[in-house]
Amino acid sequence: MAGTDPHQPPPPPERAEGCLVVALRIPLRIVVLVLVVPVRMAWDALAATGRFLWRYALAPAGRAIGWLLYGLVVVPLGWLYRYLLTPLGHALAWVYARVLTPVGHALMWVLRPVGQALAWLLRMAATGIGTVLYRIARVLLVLPALVLWRWLLVPAGRVLAVVGREIGAALGHAWRIAGYVSRAVGRVLGTLFRWMFVEPARWVYRTLLTPVGHVVRDLLLRPVAEAARAVGRAGRQALAAARETVRQARADVRRALFGEPRRPGPVDRRELMAPETRTLGSSTTALTKD
């Protein structure tokens, strides 16, 4: 077959499902679906709450705690490791290499001929005792355990494996169906909330509150604002008249005490015709004239 690897082993043949599997599948899936739908809905709500808490509460708090732990724990531990534990470890390594290792080698050399002798003696004693114990254990423990395993535990394990596989498949199907049900219930609740609260509130605002607001604005707020502006203009005019009156009174008092101020005379800006005025040649016509 085109595109098939010749070295790849063929897929295992599908096993035929027995009557036990068929009899257990549908009731298990129905029961598990009924049990899983509330769990899935609660799980979706908890997951949404957890994502919100993680994004806006736990993640910032975790970063703050991480920086705090880094400053209070990691940095001091790094300093302790670098300036205390490392020199101490080097000293201990020197003691181990230069003192303990030669002493240990000497002790091992002494213990090795003693251990070999003891091992030979124990081997000779244990050979006969071990043979007897092995035969007794084989008759009393191994053979009954083999019978129990072959004729009881293996069949029970196969039945439990079938039941567990079907329960797992039913849980998977029920979890997916519960997800669909949860989303549908959420959409229905959202639609009910919108039609029961949002749309009536929008209709009341658009049909009742907006015209009432326009009427209140036109009949009450706008005349009040006009009256307030008229009062403000009258107050400003009265204040300006009062300031002008005060200014005139101050000027009258100044004239009464000090007399009229001296007025500066008119300044003649024309250039005087003097003998020193510059002329062209022998002409007496000034360069500038009025």
CSV table of C-alpha atoms in Angstrom, one decimal:
chain,number,residue,atom,x,y,z
A,1,MET,CA,0.0,0.0,0.0
A,2,ALA,CA,1.4,3.4,-1.0
A,3,GLY,CA,2.8,5.5,1.9
A,4,THR,CA,3.1,2.6,4.3
A,5,ASP,CA,6.4,2.0,6.1
A,6,PRO,CA,7.4,-1.7,5.3
A,7,HIS,CA,9.3,-1.8,8.7
A,8,GLN,CA,6.3,-0.7,10.7
A,9,PRO,CA,4.5,-3.5,12.4
A,10,PRO,CA,0.8,-4.0,11.4
A,11,PRO,CA,-1.8,-2.6,13.8
A,12,PRO,CA,-3.2,-5.1,16.3
A,13,PRO,CA,-6.6,-6.5,15.2
A,14,GLU,CA,-9.6,-5.1,17.0
A,15,ARG,CA,-11.0,-7.4,19.6
A,16,ALA,CA,-14.6,-8.4,19.3
A,17,GLU,CA,-16.7,-6.9,22.1
A,18,GLY,CA,-18.5,-9.5,24.2
A,19,CYS,CA,-22.0,-9.5,25.6
A,20,LEU,CA,-20.8,-8.2,29.0
A,21,VAL,CA,-19.4,-5.0,27.3
A,22,VAL,CA,-22.6,-4.4,25.3
A,23,ALA,CA,-24.8,-5.0,28.4
A,24,LEU,CA,-22.8,-2.6,30.6
A,25,ARG,CA,-22.1,0.3,28.1
A,26,ILE,CA,-25.4,2.0,27.7
A,27,PRO,CA,-26.6,1.9,31.4
A,28,LEU,CA,-23.2,3.1,32.5
A,29,ARG,CA,-23.2,6.0,30.1
A,30,ILE,CA,-26.7,7.1,31.1
A,31,VAL,CA,-25.9,7.0,34.8
A,32,VAL,CA,-22.5,8.7,34.4
A,33,LEU,CA,-24.1,11.4,32.2
A,34,VAL,CA,-26.7,12.2,34.9
A,35,LEU,CA,-24.0,12.3,37.5
A,36,VAL,CA,-21.4,14.3,35.5
A,37,VAL,CA,-23.7,17.1,34.1
A,38,PRO,CA,-23.8,19.0,37.5
A,39,VAL,CA,-20.2,18.3,38.1
A,40,ARG,CA,-19.2,19.8,34.7
A,41,MET,CA,-21.4,22.9,35.2
A,42,ALA,CA,-19.8,23.4,38.6
A,43,TRP,CA,-16.4,22.8,37.0
A,44,ASP,CA,-17.0,25.4,34.3
A,45,ALA,CA,-18.0,28.0,36.9
A,46,LEU,CA,-15.0,27.2,39.1
A,47,ALA,CA,-12.7,27.3,36.1
A,48,ALA,CA,-14.0,30.7,35.1
A,49,THR,CA,-13.6,32.0,38.7
A,50,GLY,CA,-10.2,30.4,38.9
A,51,ARG,CA,-9.0,32.1,35.7
A,52,PHE,CA,-10.3,35.5,36.9
A,53,LEU,CA,-8.6,35.0,40.3
A,54,TRP,CA,-5.4,33.8,38.7
A,55,ARG,CA,-5.2,36.7,36.3
A,56,TYR,CA,-6.1,39.6,38.6
A,57,ALA,CA,-5.2,38.4,42.1
A,58,LEU,CA,-3.0,35.3,42.3
A,59,ALA,CA,-0.5,36.1,39.5
A,60,PRO,CA,0.3,39.6,40.8
A,61,ALA,CA,0.5,38.3,44.3
A,62,GLY,CA,2.7,35.4,43.2
A,63,ARG,CA,5.1,37.8,41.4
A,64,ALA,CA,5.3,40.0,44.5
A,65,ILE,CA,5.9,37.0,46.7
A,66,GLY,CA,8.5,35.7,44.2
A,67,TRP,CA,10.4,39.0,44.3
A,68,LEU,CA,10.1,39.0,48.1
A,69,LEU,CA,11.4,35.5,48.5
A,70,TYR,CA,14.2,36.2,46.0
A,71,GLY,CA,15.3,39.2,48.1
A,72,LEU,CA,14.8,37.5,51.5
A,73,VAL,CA,15.8,33.9,50.8
A,74,VAL,CA,17.6,33.3,47.5
A,75,VAL,CA,20.1,36.1,47.8
A,76,PRO,CA,21.0,35.3,51.5
A,77,LEU,CA,21.2,31.6,50.7
A,78,GLY,CA,23.4,32.3,47.7
A,79,TRP,CA,25.7,34.4,49.8
A,80,LEU,CA,25.7,31.7,52.5
A,81,TYR,CA,26.6,29.0,49.9
A,82,ARG,CA,29.3,31.1,48.2
A,83,TYR,CA,31.1,32.5,51.3
A,84,LEU,CA,30.4,29.8,54.0
A,85,LEU,CA,29.4,26.4,52.6
A,86,THR,CA,31.8,26.3,49.7
A,87,PRO,CA,34.9,26.9,51.8
A,88,LEU,CA,33.6,24.5,54.4
A,89,GLY,CA,32.9,21.9,51.7
A,90,HIS,CA,36.4,22.3,50.4
A,91,ALA,CA,37.9,21.8,53.9
A,92,LEU,CA,35.7,18.7,54.4
A,93,ALA,CA,36.7,17.3,51.0
A,94,TRP,CA,40.4,17.8,51.9
A,95,VAL,CA,39.9,16.0,55.3
A,96,TYR,CA,38.0,13.2,53.5
A,97,ALA,CA,40.7,12.8,50.8
A,98,ARG,CA,43.7,13.2,53.0
A,99,VAL,CA,42.6,11.6,56.3
A,100,LEU,CA,39.4,9.5,56.1
A,101,THR,CA,40.2,7.8,52.8
A,102,PRO,CA,43.5,6.2,53.9
A,103,VAL,CA,42.0,5.2,57.3
A,104,GLY,CA,39.0,3.6,55.5
A,105,HIS,CA,41.3,1.7,53.1
A,106,ALA,CA,43.2,0.3,56.0
A,107,LEU,CA,40.0,-0.8,57.8
A,108,MET,CA,38.7,-2.3,54.6
A,109,TRP,CA,41.9,-4.3,54.1
A,110,VAL,CA,41.6,-5.7,57.7
A,111,LEU,CA,37.9,-6.5,57.4
A,112,ARG,CA,38.1,-8.2,54.0
A,113,PRO,CA,40.1,-11.4,55.2
A,114,VAL,CA,37.7,-11.5,58.3
A,115,GLY,CA,34.6,-11.1,56.1
A,116,GLN,CA,35.8,-13.8,53.6
A,117,ALA,CA,36.2,-16.3,56.5
A,118,LEU,CA,32.8,-15.5,58.0
A,119,ALA,CA,31.1,-15.6,54.6
A,120,TRP,CA,32.6,-19.1,53.9
A,121,LEU,CA,31.2,-20.3,57.3
A,122,LEU,CA,27.8,-18.8,56.7
A,123,ARG,CA,27.6,-20.2,53.2
A,124,MET,CA,28.3,-23.7,54.4
A,125,ALA,CA,25.6,-23.3,57.1
A,126,ALA,CA,23.0,-21.7,55.0
A,127,THR,CA,23.2,-24.1,52.1
A,128,GLY,CA,21.5,-26.9,53.9
A,129,ILE,CA,19.0,-24.6,55.8
A,130,GLY,CA,18.1,-22.7,52.7
A,131,THR,CA,17.3,-25.8,50.7
A,132,VAL,CA,14.9,-27.1,53.4
A,133,LEU,CA,13.3,-23.6,53.7
A,134,TYR,CA,12.9,-23.3,50.0
A,135,ARG,CA,11.1,-26.6,49.7
A,136,ILE,CA,8.8,-25.8,52.6
A,137,ALA,CA,8.0,-22.4,51.2
A,138,ARG,CA,7.3,-23.8,47.7
A,139,VAL,CA,4.8,-26.2,49.0
A,140,LEU,CA,3.1,-23.9,51.5
A,141,LEU,CA,3.2,-20.5,49.7
A,142,VAL,CA,4.2,-20.6,46.0
A,143,LEU,CA,1.8,-23.3,44.8
A,144,PRO,CA,-1.3,-21.9,46.5
A,145,ALA,CA,-0.4,-18.4,45.3
A,146,LEU,CA,-0.1,-19.7,41.7
A,147,VAL,CA,-3.5,-21.4,41.9
A,148,LEU,CA,-5.1,-18.3,43.4
A,149,TRP,CA,-3.5,-16.1,40.7
A,150,ARG,CA,-4.4,-18.3,37.7
A,151,TRP,CA,-7.9,-19.3,38.6
A,152,LEU,CA,-9.3,-16.3,40.6
A,153,LEU,CA,-7.3,-13.1,40.2
A,154,VAL,CA,-6.7,-13.2,36.5
A,155,PRO,CA,-10.4,-13.7,35.5
A,156,ALA,CA,-11.5,-11.1,38.1
A,157,GLY,CA,-8.9,-8.7,36.8
A,158,ARG,CA,-10.2,-9.1,33.2
A,159,VAL,CA,-13.8,-8.4,34.3
A,160,LEU,CA,-12.7,-5.3,36.3
A,161,ALA,CA,-10.6,-4.1,33.3
A,162,VAL,CA,-13.6,-4.3,31.1
A,163,VAL,CA,-15.8,-2.5,33.6
A,164,GLY,CA,-13.2,0.1,34.2
A,165,ARG,CA,-12.6,0.7,30.5
A,166,GLU,CA,-16.4,1.2,30.0
A,167,ILE,CA,-16.7,3.5,33.0
A,168,GLY,CA,-13.8,5.6,31.6
A,169,ALA,CA,-15.4,5.8,28.2
A,170,ALA,CA,-18.7,6.6,29.7
A,171,LEU,CA,-17.1,9.4,31.8
A,172,GLY,CA,-15.5,10.8,28.7
A,173,HIS,CA,-18.7,10.8,26.7
A,174,ALA,CA,-20.7,12.2,29.7
A,175,TRP,CA,-18.1,14.9,30.3
A,176,ARG,CA,-18.3,16.1,26.7
A,177,ILE,CA,-22.1,15.9,26.6
A,178,ALA,CA,-22.2,17.8,30.0
A,179,GLY,CA,-20.0,20.5,28.4
A,180,TYR,CA,-22.6,20.9,25.6
A,181,VAL,CA,-25.4,21.0,28.2
A,182,SER,CA,-23.5,23.5,30.4
A,183,ARG,CA,-22.9,25.8,27.4
A,184,ALA,CA,-26.5,25.5,26.3
A,185,VAL,CA,-27.8,26.2,29.8
A,186,GLY,CA,-25.5,29.2,30.0
A,187,ARG,CA,-26.8,30.6,26.7
A,188,VAL,CA,-30.4,30.0,27.9
A,189,LEU,CA,-29.7,31.8,31.2
A,190,GLY,CA,-28.0,34.7,29.4
A,191,THR,CA,-30.9,35.0,27.0
A,192,LEU,CA,-33.4,34.9,29.9
A,193,PHE,CA,-31.4,37.5,31.8
A,194,ARG,CA,-31.3,39.8,28.7
A,195,TRP,CA,-35.1,39.4,28.0
A,196,MET,CA,-36.1,39.7,31.7
A,197,PHE,CA,-33.8,42.5,32.8
A,198,VAL,CA,-31.7,44.2,30.1
A,199,GLU,CA,-34.4,44.6,27.5
A,200,PRO,CA,-37.1,45.9,29.9
A,201,ALA,CA,-34.6,48.3,31.4
A,202,ARG,CA,-33.6,49.5,27.9
A,203,TRP,CA,-37.3,49.9,27.0
A,204,VAL,CA,-38.0,51.8,30.2
A,205,TYR,CA,-35.0,54.1,29.6
A,206,ARG,CA,-35.9,54.6,25.9
A,207,THR,CA,-39.7,54.9,26.2
A,208,LEU,CA,-40.2,56.5,29.7
A,209,LEU,CA,-37.1,58.0,31.2
A,210,THR,CA,-35.8,59.7,28.0
A,211,PRO,CA,-39.1,61.6,27.3
A,212,VAL,CA,-39.4,62.5,31.0
A,213,GLY,CA,-35.9,63.7,31.0
A,214,HIS,CA,-36.5,65.9,27.9
A,215,VAL,CA,-39.7,67.3,29.5
A,216,VAL,CA,-37.8,68.0,32.8
A,217,ARG,CA,-35.0,69.6,30.8
A,218,ASP,CA,-37.3,71.8,28.7
A,219,LEU,CA,-39.8,72.8,31.4
A,220,LEU,CA,-37.6,72.9,34.5
A,221,LEU,CA,-33.9,72.8,34.0
A,222,ARG,CA,-33.7,75.2,31.0
A,223,PRO,CA,-35.8,77.9,32.6
A,224,VAL,CA,-33.8,77.5,35.8
A,225,ALA,CA,-30.6,77.8,33.8
A,226,GLU,CA,-31.9,80.9,32.0
A,227,ALA,CA,-32.9,82.5,35.3
A,228,ALA,CA,-29.5,81.7,36.8
A,229,ARG,CA,-27.8,83.3,33.8
A,230,ALA,CA,-30.0,86.4,34.0
A,231,VAL,CA,-29.3,86.6,37.7
A,232,GLY,CA,-25.6,86.3,37.0
A,233,ARG,CA,-25.7,89.0,34.3
A,234,ALA,CA,-27.6,91.3,36.7
A,235,GLY,CA,-25.1,90.6,39.4
A,236,ARG,CA,-22.2,91.3,37.1
A,237,GLN,CA,-23.8,94.5,35.9
A,238,ALA,CA,-24.5,95.6,39.5
A,239,LEU,CA,-20.9,94.8,40.5
A,240,ALA,CA,-19.6,96.7,37.5
A,241,ALA,CA,-21.8,99.7,38.5
A,242,ALA,CA,-20.6,99.5,42.1
A,243,ARG,CA,-17.0,99.4,41.0
A,244,GLU,CA,-17.6,102.4,38.7
A,245,THR,CA,-19.3,104.3,41.5
A,246,VAL,CA,-16.4,103.5,43.9
A,247,ARG,CA,-13.9,104.6,41.2
A,248,GLN,CA,-15.7,108.0,40.7
A,249,ALA,CA,-16.0,108.5,44.5
A,250,ARG,CA,-12.3,107.9,44.9
A,251,ALA,CA,-11.5,110.3,42.0
A,252,ASP,CA,-13.7,113.0,43.6
A,253,VAL,CA,-12.0,112.6,47.0
A,254,ARG,CA,-8.6,112.9,45.3
A,255,ARG,CA,-9.6,116.1,43.5
A,256,ALA,CA,-11.1,117.5,46.7
A,257,LEU,CA,-7.9,116.9,48.6
A,258,PHE,CA,-5.1,117.5,46.1
A,259,GLY,CA,-6.8,119.5,43.3
A,260,GLU,CA,-6.9,118.8,39.6
A,261,PRO,CA,-3.8,116.9,38.4
A,262,ARG,CA,-1.5,118.9,36.1
A,263,ARG,CA,-2.3,118.1,32.4
A,264,PRO,CA,0.8,117.9,30.2
A,265,GLY,CA,0.9,120.6,27.4
A,266,PRO,CA,0.8,119.7,23.7
A,267,VAL,CA,4.2,118.8,22.3
A,268,ASP,CA,5.2,120.5,19.0
A,269,ARG,CA,6.8,117.7,17.0
A,270,ARG,CA,7.9,120.0,14.1
A,271,GLU,CA,11.6,120.6,13.7
A,272,LEU,CA,12.7,124.2,14.5
A,273,MET,CA,14.2,126.3,11.6
A,274,ALA,CA,17.5,127.4,13.1
A,275,PRO,CA,20.7,128.6,11.5
A,276,GLU,CA,22.2,125.3,12.5
A,277,THR,CA,19.7,123.3,10.4
A,278,ARG,CA,21.4,121.3,7.7
A,279,THR,CA,21.0,122.6,4.1
A,280,LEU,CA,22.1,121.6,0.7
A,281,GLY,CA,24.8,124.0,-0.6
A,282,SER,CA,23.7,127.6,-0.1
A,283,SER,CA,20.0,126.8,-0.2
A,284,THR,CA,18.1,127.6,3.1
A,285,THR,CA,15.5,124.9,2.5
A,286,ALA,CA,15.6,122.4,5.4
A,287,LEU,CA,15.9,118.7,4.7
A,288,THR,CA,12.9,118.0,6.9
A,289,LYS,CA,9.8,120.3,7.1
A,290,ASP,CA,6.3,120.0,8.4
